[in-house]
Amino acid sequence: MSDIAGELARVREAFDKPTLRLLDRKWAPFVLAVFKSSFSREHRSVSCEALHTQVDAYLADLRSIGLDAPEKTGRALCVQWMNDLWLYREISDAGEEHYSLTSHALEALLLVDGLARDRALISESRLTTIVDTVRHRATEANPDREERVRRLDQQIHELSSERDRLSDGGDIEPASNEQMHEGYANLINLIQQLPSDFKRVEESVAAMHRQIVNDFRGEERPISEVLDDYLAKTDALMSSTAEGRAFEGAFTLLRNDALLQGLKADLETILLHPFALELSRTERRSFMSTVTLIRKGIDDVLTQRKGLTTTLREHIVNHDVVKDRELERVLRDVNRELATWMQTAGPRSTVTAELMPGTLDVEHLPERFYDPVAHRAPPALADVSGAAPAAPSLDALRQQGGPLLQELRDALVVAFGTGEAASIGSAFNGLDASLRRPVEILGLLQLAAQLSPGTAGLESFETVRPDGSVRFFEVPRLILTDDDTAALAAQNLGSEND
């Protein structure tokens, strides 16, 4: 018995996938042309309104030159493509809706690009890549220690021989343009597969997100089961699927800055070869943006995973288990009473029930209950008097206070009475350090304001702070007359000597 039935079933299953459904449609060339024109590696998403307008413009252009085109509008076609899983609509952080290509559309574009490419991919570069990969994996798969050592020794011998040959002045055979073109085509083919790989991982995480949200809303399973299912799916996604393994490998590459810098430098070296002159500017720019492509794909996957983790956290934080249990208990009591009532009720019996319970007329409800702990005396304070610093003296406290007006009056009366001072500033500068604090200047000005002495320019006051530091201040020059000195002396004697 042949296996044609099984093969037919597998082929039909493949044709049911969105990738081949896209290629099998009547307007498949138009759809792929629109995707190719509207999306690129630099523009991975397009706003919904902009894409609707672009599709309308493409339809008008085709009809103007007499080519067949779909009869629907751009908006209707985009919605149809989204339902066919070729477009994905999402909301950006700014609240604007965007379209992006799904992994199925990217695979279809990659397949069409491969068929339209003139250069065959079966080349020395492709076969060398296969042989090197097979040799590397075979070395890792072989558990024989001696065989691994033999392979490593062989590689070391080959590399050492080549190094010695070059060190001795051996010729370096430059790669021909044909060889570089073959290697470039091989690399481009591998690089072009990355977007669809990343997109499949992103779609897998998004599908998991939708499933978990549905499980939470349905509340058919406990939260613990949903979380266990999420963790199991995450492990399976990153280890058992091809796209998950590709993502893990790229993530490892991204964390190795030295490896990324080496990759970027190698890409630049390849483009320095003369064959790169035959490439277009778009091809060179696309080739150099390989590292950016890897970073962007990983960021998209991590963003999807972050959204899933946020959903889990918000549901766990906001989910009220006590309220759910209370509601379940009320419903159980209602079912029990209903069963009791059905034992005596007729087939057409009804019960009048209020949709919402009535409000209670209560004047006051206590917001909190009596708590004896709230009236408990606070614990006694610890005795830390032994660690207290020495108390400051009265003189030390006075040094930190305001001006000493009485001492200043006496000092001014003595200075101007003996004729030693020509102005208040000269009298101040001759006082003891304890009376030359900066605040004493304010006291002198207060005393002078009561006498209204004459002023003549500025003079310098040399003050001494309590810590011993010296500061100079420019103050108006004030001169006291004999009458002013007598008035100061009278203020110190008191009102009984007026």
XYZ file of C-alpha atoms in Angstrom:
498
model
C 0.000 0.000 0.000
C 1.489 3.360 -0.998
C 1.824 6.376 1.301
C 0.012 8.694 -1.094
C -2.886 9.256 1.311
C -0.584 10.364 4.130
C 1.436 12.580 1.818
C -1.764 14.125 0.453
C -2.926 14.932 3.974
C 0.388 16.582 4.830
C 0.345 18.621 1.607
C -3.227 19.757 2.254
C -2.242 20.763 5.774
C 0.622 22.817 4.346
C -1.711 24.498 1.840
C -4.081 25.393 4.678
C -1.376 27.493 6.308
C -1.546 31.256 5.703
C 1.777 31.285 3.808
C 0.641 29.026 0.970
C -2.900 30.422 1.067
C -1.354 33.796 0.258
C 0.571 32.375 -2.707
C -2.453 30.434 -3.947
C -4.843 33.405 -4.237
C -5.805 35.160 -7.479
C -4.485 38.511 -6.292
C -1.358 37.055 -4.660
C 1.044 39.041 -6.912
C -0.763 42.281 -6.069
C -0.770 41.540 -2.315
C 2.931 40.667 -2.262
C 3.770 43.717 -4.360
C 1.926 45.937 -1.872
C 3.741 44.313 1.055
C 7.063 44.684 -0.735
C 6.426 48.373 -1.495
C 4.968 49.378 1.869
C 7.178 47.490 4.334
C 10.949 47.173 4.591
C 13.608 46.411 7.129
C 13.695 50.089 8.157
C 9.882 50.462 8.136
C 8.608 47.361 9.895
C 5.252 48.925 10.754
C 2.967 51.448 9.026
C 0.090 53.384 10.555
C -3.305 52.005 9.606
C -4.559 55.188 7.927
C -1.318 55.575 5.976
C -1.489 51.995 4.671
C -5.147 52.393 3.667
C -4.207 55.503 1.690
C -1.200 53.783 0.092
C -3.260 50.790 -1.043
C -5.878 53.122 -2.540
C -3.092 54.927 -4.433
C -1.652 51.608 -5.692
C -5.092 50.531 -6.926
C -5.588 53.841 -8.758
C -2.148 53.576 -10.385
C -2.807 50.050 -11.674
C -6.238 50.946 -13.025
C -4.849 54.031 -14.744
C -2.471 51.909 -16.856
C -5.113 49.291 -17.653
C -4.024 46.502 -15.259
C -6.496 44.402 -13.274
C -6.799 45.221 -9.585
C -9.184 44.264 -6.750
C -12.446 46.183 -6.614
C -12.348 46.760 -2.864
C -11.040 49.839 -1.083
C -7.704 49.983 0.698
C -9.336 49.761 4.137
C -11.424 46.720 3.168
C -8.386 44.947 1.685
C -6.268 45.604 4.793
C -9.007 44.245 7.045
C -9.279 41.163 4.825
C -5.512 40.630 4.897
C -5.564 40.971 8.664
C -8.286 38.305 8.916
C -6.197 36.067 6.639
C -3.279 36.394 9.132
C -1.047 38.294 6.709
C -1.239 41.602 8.571
C -1.087 42.209 12.314
C -2.661 45.303 13.869
C -1.337 46.670 17.148
C -1.541 49.881 19.165
C 1.670 51.819 19.750
C 2.651 53.520 23.012
C 1.267 56.796 21.635
C -2.162 55.194 21.106
C -1.907 55.026 17.282
C -2.820 51.837 15.412
C -0.157 50.286 13.185
C 0.011 47.387 10.725
C 2.965 45.005 10.567
C 3.591 41.866 8.520
C 3.066 38.485 10.127
C 5.584 35.667 9.899
C 3.448 34.037 7.184
C 3.651 37.137 4.967
C 7.393 37.426 5.594
C 7.899 33.774 4.614
C 5.908 34.295 1.413
C 8.004 37.345 0.522
C 11.194 35.417 1.251
C 10.057 32.543 -0.972
C 9.197 34.885 -3.838
C 12.523 36.707 -3.486
C 14.355 33.372 -3.611
C 12.538 32.308 -6.762
C 13.159 35.682 -8.409
C 16.878 35.643 -7.636
C 19.037 34.958 -10.705
C 22.070 33.582 -8.829
C 21.833 29.963 -7.701
C 22.362 29.332 -4.006
C 24.051 25.935 -4.556
C 27.599 27.215 -4.480
C 30.948 26.670 -2.854
C 30.006 29.091 -0.084
C 26.771 27.265 0.710
C 28.449 23.846 0.678
C 31.329 25.130 2.803
C 28.864 26.461 5.337
C 27.103 23.098 5.450
C 30.354 21.150 5.814
C 31.670 23.439 8.572
C 28.386 23.279 10.462
C 28.195 19.494 10.178
C 31.801 19.121 11.340
C 31.180 21.419 14.334
C 27.981 19.641 15.377
C 29.565 16.226 14.912
C 32.395 17.234 17.221
C 29.900 18.355 19.853
C 27.772 15.220 19.453
C 30.666 12.737 19.722
C 31.186 11.695 23.375
C 34.566 10.065 22.612
C 37.240 12.165 24.336
C 40.085 10.901 22.126
C 38.137 11.654 18.949
C 37.471 15.213 20.118
C 41.151 15.701 20.928
C 42.096 14.320 17.494
C 39.730 16.734 15.739
C 41.028 19.691 17.736
C 44.637 18.723 17.040
C 43.843 18.507 13.348
C 42.294 21.980 13.364
C 45.225 23.384 15.339
C 47.698 21.810 12.891
C 45.868 23.219 9.850
C 45.628 26.703 11.347
C 49.237 26.655 12.552
C 50.485 25.575 9.130
C 48.574 28.381 7.435
C 49.835 30.887 9.978
C 53.463 29.776 9.500
C 53.079 29.959 5.722
C 51.814 33.517 5.888
C 54.464 34.497 8.425
C 57.172 33.184 6.052
C 55.931 35.465 3.278
C 53.558 33.090 1.546
C 51.211 34.441 -1.075
C 47.680 35.480 -0.138
C 45.200 34.478 -2.781
C 42.551 37.202 -2.993
C 38.948 36.115 -3.291
C 37.482 36.671 -6.725
C 34.357 38.702 -7.311
C 32.508 35.507 -8.227
C 33.409 33.877 -4.909
C 32.421 36.969 -2.955
C 29.106 37.188 -4.802
C 28.368 33.548 -3.947
C 29.249 34.095 -0.282
C 27.243 37.311 -0.197
C 24.189 35.555 -1.661
C 24.533 32.813 0.941
C 24.727 35.361 3.778
C 21.796 37.386 2.446
C 19.700 34.226 2.255
C 20.459 33.446 5.903
C 19.938 37.031 7.068
C 16.595 37.346 5.270
C 15.252 34.418 7.273
C 15.810 36.232 10.585
C 12.752 38.573 10.462
C 10.313 35.699 9.941
C 12.017 33.690 12.721
C 11.697 36.586 15.162
C 8.125 37.230 14.044
C 7.151 33.604 14.721
C 8.500 33.874 18.264
C 6.641 37.164 18.726
C 3.397 35.627 17.447
C 3.849 32.601 19.720
C 4.170 34.895 22.744
C 1.167 36.963 21.575
C -0.938 33.797 21.157
C 0.096 32.692 24.636
C -0.881 36.143 25.898
C -4.378 35.884 24.393
C -4.871 32.374 25.787
C -3.861 33.389 29.308
C -6.101 36.476 29.199
C -9.025 34.255 28.153
C -8.243 31.838 30.986
C -8.199 34.690 33.487
C -11.473 36.135 32.212
C -13.181 32.774 32.135
C -11.923 31.946 35.650
C -12.407 28.279 34.863
C -9.021 27.339 36.249
C -7.180 28.407 39.401
C -4.486 31.051 39.052
C -1.803 28.548 40.059
C -2.685 26.309 37.100
C -2.629 29.264 34.689
C 0.793 30.337 35.958
C 2.173 26.807 35.749
C 0.862 26.548 32.204
C 2.489 29.885 31.331
C 5.872 28.816 32.723
C 5.693 25.451 30.938
C 4.800 27.100 27.621
C 7.605 29.624 28.038
C 10.162 26.861 28.584
C 8.801 24.909 25.617
C 8.768 27.991 23.397
C 12.418 28.775 24.038
C 13.759 25.213 23.971
C 11.603 22.888 21.896
C 10.739 25.049 18.886
C 13.024 26.141 16.078
C 12.050 29.797 16.414
C 12.629 29.688 20.172
C 16.099 28.232 19.735
C 16.873 30.887 17.131
C 15.769 33.569 19.569
C 17.896 32.174 22.393
C 20.927 32.082 20.117
C 20.378 35.654 18.990
C 19.879 36.772 22.605
C 23.202 35.179 23.543
C 24.815 37.016 20.632
C 23.285 40.310 21.720
C 24.708 40.033 25.240
C 28.229 39.549 23.822
C 29.321 43.087 22.921
C 32.716 41.941 21.660
C 31.087 39.432 19.323
C 28.680 42.070 17.989
C 31.508 44.507 17.369
C 33.427 41.764 15.579
C 30.361 40.977 13.457
C 29.986 44.625 12.493
C 33.689 44.884 11.628
C 33.471 41.721 9.489
C 30.497 43.113 7.593
C 32.454 46.282 6.861
C 35.440 44.214 5.667
C 33.234 42.296 3.233
C 31.895 45.529 1.754
C 35.434 46.822 1.271
C 36.026 44.108 -1.355
C 35.792 45.303 -4.968
C 32.739 43.117 -5.614
C 30.701 45.467 -3.377
C 30.935 48.137 -6.087
C 28.429 46.080 -8.083
C 25.896 46.230 -5.207
C 23.323 48.984 -4.988
C 23.223 51.456 -2.133
C 20.105 49.766 -0.761
C 21.810 46.361 -0.761
C 24.883 47.700 1.035
C 22.793 49.550 3.616
C 20.639 46.477 4.217
C 23.730 44.281 4.604
C 25.309 46.637 7.129
C 22.100 46.821 9.192
C 22.279 43.136 10.128
C 23.209 43.918 13.746
C 20.351 46.422 13.952
C 18.016 43.766 12.555
C 19.012 41.362 15.321
C 18.584 43.993 18.024
C 15.170 45.076 16.692
C 13.875 41.506 16.464
C 14.916 40.756 20.030
C 13.389 44.008 21.293
C 10.042 43.106 19.680
C 10.033 39.659 21.304
C 10.990 41.076 24.694
C 8.239 43.697 24.381
C 5.658 40.960 23.797
C 7.006 38.987 26.749
C 6.939 42.108 28.930
C 3.279 42.666 28.030
C 2.458 39.090 29.003
C 4.286 39.429 32.314
C 2.471 42.708 33.022
C -0.892 41.033 32.419
C -0.016 38.255 34.851
C 1.141 40.691 37.521
C -1.902 42.959 37.242
C -4.309 40.046 37.429
C -2.587 38.538 40.452
C -2.501 41.909 42.250
C -6.096 42.904 41.448
C -7.726 39.485 41.744
C -9.766 39.360 44.987
C -9.913 35.725 46.070
C -12.002 36.536 49.173
C -14.671 38.278 47.105
C -14.801 35.322 44.713
C -15.330 32.943 47.630
C -18.081 35.124 49.071
C -19.882 35.223 45.703
C -19.509 31.467 45.318
C -20.985 30.942 48.800
C -23.956 33.222 48.034
C -24.673 31.402 44.762
C -24.461 28.068 46.548
C -26.990 29.265 49.155
C -29.302 30.480 46.356
C -29.146 27.062 44.672
C -29.912 25.333 47.961
C -32.933 27.545 48.641
C -34.074 27.095 45.044
C -33.955 23.319 45.435
C -36.021 23.567 48.613
C -38.590 25.821 46.923
C -38.898 23.507 43.902
C -40.073 20.669 46.172
C -43.423 22.447 46.711
C -43.657 24.922 43.822
C -45.713 24.256 40.721
C -44.415 24.268 37.139
C -45.556 27.873 36.542
C -44.798 29.310 39.961
C -42.850 32.563 40.047
C -40.963 34.441 42.688
C -40.733 38.220 42.770
C -37.122 39.214 43.305
C -35.453 42.600 43.273
C -32.672 43.068 40.742
C -30.780 45.281 43.179
C -31.131 45.198 46.969
C -32.687 48.238 48.608
C -30.694 50.767 50.614
C -30.677 50.630 54.415
C -31.780 53.697 56.381
C -29.019 53.847 58.983
C -28.036 57.126 60.627
C -24.474 56.167 61.389
C -22.200 53.192 60.924
C -18.883 52.948 62.753
C -15.971 53.044 60.365
C -13.634 51.270 62.742
C -14.037 49.035 65.787
C -12.488 49.488 69.182
C -8.905 48.320 69.282
C -7.354 47.971 72.759
C -3.909 48.240 71.231
C -4.643 51.855 70.241
C -5.061 52.816 73.953
C -1.993 51.026 75.211
C 0.638 53.303 76.761
C 3.769 53.725 74.689
C 6.910 52.007 75.929
C 9.148 53.945 78.303
C 11.918 55.975 76.768
C 15.427 54.680 77.168
C 17.690 56.597 79.537
C 20.450 58.048 77.347
C 21.468 60.849 79.666
C 24.883 59.244 80.051
C 25.607 59.874 76.363
C 24.473 63.510 76.473
C 27.179 66.122 75.683
C 28.306 68.640 78.276
C 25.919 71.546 78.770
C 27.107 74.853 77.281
C 27.995 77.682 79.637
C 26.043 80.934 79.880
C 28.802 82.860 78.151
C 28.860 80.329 75.266
C 25.098 80.719 74.850
C 25.364 84.509 74.893
C 28.022 84.329 72.165
C 25.446 82.657 69.915
C 22.744 85.243 70.699
C 21.954 88.792 69.643
C 23.961 91.988 70.179
C 25.043 93.050 73.699
C 23.514 96.549 73.673
C 24.458 97.591 77.210
C 28.120 96.621 76.817
C 28.231 98.399 73.449
C 26.839 101.619 74.984
C 29.452 101.538 77.736
C 32.247 100.890 75.257
C 31.135 103.750 72.973
C 30.800 106.183 75.893
C 34.326 105.341 77.072
C 35.837 105.510 73.558
C 34.256 108.861 72.608
C 34.578 110.319 76.158
C 38.365 109.870 76.178
C 38.711 111.018 72.564
C 40.267 107.723 71.411
C 37.632 107.083 68.691
C 37.057 109.228 65.646
C 34.020 107.163 64.492
C 31.905 104.225 65.529
C 34.002 101.969 63.249
C 37.289 102.938 64.854
C 35.716 102.458 68.299
C 34.425 99.017 67.246
C 37.795 97.881 65.896
C 39.407 98.758 69.261
C 36.967 96.680 71.349
C 37.631 93.291 72.882
C 37.090 90.263 70.583
C 33.977 89.256 72.587
C 32.275 92.537 71.513
C 33.307 92.376 67.840
C 30.977 89.633 66.586
C 29.265 90.347 63.258
C 25.931 90.669 65.042
C 27.307 93.527 67.148
C 27.329 95.695 63.994
C 23.552 95.461 63.968
C 23.519 96.547 67.627
C 25.685 99.565 66.831
C 23.436 100.551 63.950
C 20.414 100.240 66.233
C 22.020 102.526 68.808
C 23.047 105.001 66.116
C 19.529 105.063 64.671
C 18.276 106.351 68.050
C 20.783 109.240 67.959
C 20.764 110.241 64.241
C 24.527 110.871 63.939
C 26.196 112.262 60.845
C 27.581 109.964 58.098
C 30.657 110.405 55.912
C 31.406 107.609 53.416
C 32.161 103.971 54.350
C 34.565 102.357 56.777
C 35.679 98.784 57.445
C 34.559 96.822 60.493
C 36.850 93.936 61.523
C 34.639 91.320 63.190
C 35.574 88.138 65.055
C 33.205 85.191 64.982
C 32.703 82.925 68.035
C 34.876 80.294 66.335
C 37.753 82.796 66.027
C 37.490 83.488 62.265
C 37.751 87.107 61.081
C 35.390 88.807 58.622
C 35.405 92.398 57.264
C 32.256 94.420 56.564
C 31.825 97.793 54.858
C 29.488 99.975 56.982
C 28.569 103.698 56.689
C 30.983 105.877 58.717
C 29.088 107.258 61.752
C 30.481 110.035 64.016
C 29.040 110.767 67.514
C 28.991 114.224 69.036
C 29.306 115.034 72.750
C 25.529 115.239 72.985
C 25.210 111.771 71.431
C 27.708 110.382 73.931
C 25.804 111.969 76.829
C 22.548 110.463 75.517
C 24.118 107.004 75.433
C 25.402 107.375 78.984
C 21.926 108.466 80.142
C 20.353 105.366 78.594
C 22.624 103.108 80.628
C 21.849 104.994 83.893
C 18.102 104.475 83.566
C 14.997 106.682 83.586
C 15.512 107.880 87.175
C 18.548 109.958 86.076
C 16.847 111.842 83.214
